[in-house]
Amino acid sequence: MSRTVISIVIFSLYLGLFYIEPAMAGPGGKIASAAFETFWGRIILGILTIVFLPLILYSIIREKLSERRTLKDLRFMAQYDSCFDWLTIQHRLKDCFLRIHSSWENEDLSEASQ
Protein backbone atom coordinates (compact mmCIF):
# COMPACT_ATOMS: atom_id res chain seq x y z
CA MET A 1 0.00 0.00 0.00
CA SER A 2 1.19 3.48 -0.70
CA ARG A 3 2.04 5.95 2.02
CA THR A 4 -0.91 8.13 1.06
CA VAL A 5 -3.41 5.33 1.65
CA ILE A 6 -1.80 4.42 4.96
CA SER A 7 -1.85 8.07 6.02
CA ILE A 8 -5.53 8.39 5.14
CA VAL A 9 -6.40 5.24 7.07
CA ILE A 10 -4.45 6.37 10.14
CA PHE A 11 -5.99 9.86 9.97
CA SER A 12 -9.50 8.37 9.62
CA LEU A 13 -8.97 6.08 12.60
CA TYR A 14 -7.67 9.00 14.65
CA LEU A 15 -10.73 11.10 13.84
CA GLY A 16 -13.08 8.20 14.44
CA LEU A 17 -11.59 7.36 17.82
CA PHE A 18 -10.83 10.77 19.27
CA TYR A 19 -12.71 13.57 17.49
CA ILE A 20 -16.11 12.45 16.21
CA GLU A 21 -18.70 12.32 18.94
CA PRO A 22 -20.54 9.04 19.41
CA ALA A 23 -23.82 8.59 17.60
CA MET A 24 -26.75 9.35 19.83
CA ALA A 25 -29.60 7.77 17.91
CA GLY A 26 -32.17 7.73 20.65
CA PRO A 27 -32.33 8.15 24.40
CA GLY A 28 -28.84 7.60 25.71
CA GLY A 29 -27.63 6.20 22.36
CA LYS A 30 -29.44 2.92 22.98
CA ILE A 31 -29.98 2.13 19.29
CA ALA A 32 -26.34 2.66 18.39
CA SER A 33 -25.08 0.77 21.44
CA ALA A 34 -27.47 -2.12 20.75
CA ALA A 35 -26.23 -2.34 17.16
CA PHE A 36 -22.62 -2.57 18.37
CA GLU A 37 -23.40 -5.63 20.49
CA THR A 38 -23.62 -8.00 17.50
CA PHE A 39 -20.85 -8.90 15.07
CA TRP A 40 -22.86 -7.93 11.97
CA GLY A 41 -23.99 -4.72 13.61
CA ARG A 42 -20.36 -3.75 14.12
CA ILE A 43 -19.52 -4.62 10.52
CA ILE A 44 -22.46 -2.62 9.11
CA LEU A 45 -21.86 0.41 11.34
CA GLY A 46 -18.13 0.28 10.49
CA ILE A 47 -18.93 0.28 6.77
CA LEU A 48 -21.42 3.12 7.21
CA THR A 49 -18.81 5.11 9.12
CA ILE A 50 -16.27 4.64 6.32
CA VAL A 51 -18.84 5.52 3.65
CA PHE A 52 -20.07 8.65 5.44
CA LEU A 53 -16.68 9.78 6.77
CA PRO A 54 -16.12 12.25 3.89
CA LEU A 55 -19.53 13.80 4.54
CA ILE A 56 -18.82 14.01 8.27
CA LEU A 57 -15.46 15.66 7.67
CA TYR A 58 -16.97 18.05 5.10
CA SER A 59 -19.69 19.07 7.56
CA ILE A 60 -17.21 19.66 10.39
CA ILE A 61 -14.94 21.76 8.18
CA ARG A 62 -17.83 23.82 6.79
CA GLU A 63 -19.18 24.44 10.29
CA LYS A 64 -15.82 25.64 11.59
CA LEU A 65 -15.29 27.92 8.58
CA SER A 66 -18.80 29.36 8.95
CA GLU A 67 -18.26 29.95 12.65
CA ARG A 68 -14.97 31.75 11.98
CA ARG A 69 -16.56 33.91 9.25
CA THR A 70 -19.54 34.79 11.46
CA LEU A 71 -17.36 35.85 14.38
CA LYS A 72 -15.23 37.93 12.00
CA ASP A 73 -18.35 39.66 10.66
CA LEU A 74 -19.62 40.30 14.19
CA ARG A 75 -16.29 41.86 15.20
CA PHE A 76 -16.48 44.10 12.14
CA MET A 77 -20.06 45.16 12.88
CA ALA A 78 -19.27 45.72 16.59
CA GLN A 79 -16.92 48.52 15.54
CA TYR A 80 -19.92 50.47 14.23
CA ASP A 81 -22.74 49.40 16.56
CA SER A 82 -22.57 47.98 20.09
CA CYS A 83 -25.63 45.79 19.41
CA PHE A 84 -23.36 43.43 17.45
CA ASP A 85 -21.09 42.64 20.39
CA TRP A 86 -20.81 38.84 20.65
CA LEU A 87 -21.31 38.71 24.43
CA THR A 88 -24.44 40.88 24.17
CA ILE A 89 -25.87 38.67 21.44
CA GLN A 90 -25.00 35.51 23.36
CA HIS A 91 -26.67 36.84 26.53
CA ARG A 92 -29.80 37.85 24.58
CA LEU A 93 -30.06 34.46 22.85
CA LYS A 94 -29.68 32.62 26.15
CA ASP A 95 -32.36 34.83 27.71
CA CYS A 96 -34.76 34.18 24.82
CA PHE A 97 -34.11 30.44 24.97
CA LEU A 98 -34.77 30.30 28.71
CA ARG A 99 -37.97 32.36 28.38
CA ILE A 100 -39.33 30.15 25.62
CA HIS A 101 -38.39 27.00 27.49
CA SER A 102 -40.05 28.13 30.71
CA SER A 103 -43.14 29.34 28.80
CA TRP A 104 -43.44 26.02 27.04
CA GLU A 105 -43.04 24.18 30.34
CA ASN A 106 -45.71 26.34 32.02
CA GLU A 107 -47.96 26.05 28.93
CA ASP A 108 -48.27 29.83 28.87
CA LEU A 109 -46.70 31.28 25.72
CA SER A 110 -47.65 34.84 26.59
CA GLU A 111 -44.36 35.15 28.51
CA ALA A 112 -42.35 34.28 25.41
CA SER A 113 -44.36 36.50 23.07
CA GLN A 114 -42.48 39.56 24.29
Coordinates of C-alpha atoms in Angstrom, one line a residue:
M1 CA 0.0 0.0 0.0
S2 CA 1.2 3.5 -0.7
R3 CA 2.0 5.9 2.0
T4 CA -0.9 8.1 1.1
V5 CA -3.4 5.3 1.6
I6 CA -1.8 4.4 5.0
S7 CA -1.8 8.1 6.0
I8 CA -5.5 8.4 5.1
V9 CA -6.4 5.2 7.1
I10 CA -4.5 6.4 10.1
F11 CA -6.0 9.9 10.0
S12 CA -9.5 8.4 9.6
L13 CA -9.0 6.1 12.6
Y14 CA -7.7 9.0 14.6
L15 CA -10.7 11.1 13.8
G16 CA -13.1 8.2 14.4
L17 CA -11.6 7.4 17.8
F18 CA -10.8 10.8 19.3
Y19 CA -12.7 13.6 17.5
I20 CA -16.1 12.4 16.2
E21 CA -18.7 12.3 18.9
P22 CA -20.5 9.0 19.4
A23 CA -23.8 8.6 17.6
M24 CA -26.8 9.4 19.8
A25 CA -29.6 7.8 17.9
G26 CA -32.2 7.7 20.7
P27 CA -32.3 8.1 24.4
G28 CA -28.8 7.6 25.7
G29 CA -27.6 6.2 22.4
K30 CA -29.4 2.9 23.0
I31 CA -30.0 2.1 19.3
A32 CA -26.3 2.7 18.4
S33 CA -25.1 0.8 21.4
A34 CA -27.5 -2.1 20.8
A35 CA -26.2 -2.3 17.2
F36 CA -22.6 -2.6 18.4
E37 CA -23.4 -5.6 20.5
T38 CA -23.6 -8.0 17.5
F39 CA -20.9 -8.9 15.1
W40 CA -22.9 -7.9 12.0
G41 CA -24.0 -4.7 13.6
R42 CA -20.4 -3.7 14.1
I43 CA -19.5 -4.6 10.5
I44 CA -22.5 -2.6 9.1
L45 CA -21.9 0.4 11.3
G46 CA -18.1 0.3 10.5
I47 CA -18.9 0.3 6.8
L48 CA -21.4 3.1 7.2
T49 CA -18.8 5.1 9.1
I50 CA -16.3 4.6 6.3
V51 CA -18.8 5.5 3.6
F52 CA -20.1 8.6 5.4
L53 CA -16.7 9.8 6.8
P54 CA -16.1 12.3 3.9
L55 CA -19.5 13.8 4.5
I56 CA -18.8 14.0 8.3
L57 CA -15.5 15.7 7.7
Y58 CA -17.0 18.0 5.1
S59 CA -19.7 19.1 7.6
I60 CA -17.2 19.7 10.4
I61 CA -14.9 21.8 8.2
R62 CA -17.8 23.8 6.8
E63 CA -19.2 24.4 10.3
K64 CA -15.8 25.6 11.6
L65 CA -15.3 27.9 8.6
S66 CA -18.8 29.4 8.9
E67 CA -18.3 30.0 12.7
R68 CA -15.0 31.8 12.0
R69 CA -16.6 33.9 9.2
T70 CA -19.5 34.8 11.5
L71 CA -17.4 35.8 14.4
K72 CA -15.2 37.9 12.0
D73 CA -18.3 39.7 10.7
L74 CA -19.6 40.3 14.2
R75 CA -16.3 41.9 15.2
F76 CA -16.5 44.1 12.1
M77 CA -20.1 45.2 12.9
A78 CA -19.3 45.7 16.6
Q79 CA -16.9 48.5 15.5
Y80 CA -19.9 50.5 14.2
D81 CA -22.7 49.4 16.6
S82 CA -22.6 48.0 20.1
C83 CA -25.6 45.8 19.4
F84 CA -23.4 43.4 17.5
D85 CA -21.1 42.6 20.4
W86 CA -20.8 38.8 20.7
L87 CA -21.3 38.7 24.4
T88 CA -24.4 40.9 24.2
I89 CA -25.9 38.7 21.4
Q90 CA -25.0 35.5 23.4
H91 CA -26.7 36.8 26.5
R92 CA -29.8 37.8 24.6
L93 CA -30.1 34.5 22.9
K94 CA -29.7 32.6 26.2
D95 CA -32.4 34.8 27.7
C96 CA -34.8 34.2 24.8
F97 CA -34.1 30.4 25.0
L98 CA -34.8 30.3 28.7
R99 CA -38.0 32.4 28.4
I100 CA -39.3 30.2 25.6
H101 CA -38.4 27.0 27.5
S102 CA -40.1 28.1 30.7
S103 CA -43.1 29.3 28.8
W104 CA -43.4 26.0 27.0
E105 CA -43.0 24.2 30.3
N106 CA -45.7 26.3 32.0
E107 CA -48.0 26.1 28.9
D108 CA -48.3 29.8 28.9
L109 CA -46.7 31.3 25.7
S110 CA -47.7 34.8 26.6
E111 CA -44.4 35.1 28.5
A112 CA -42.4 34.3 25.4
S113 CA -44.4 36.5 23.1
Q114 CA -42.5 39.6 24.3

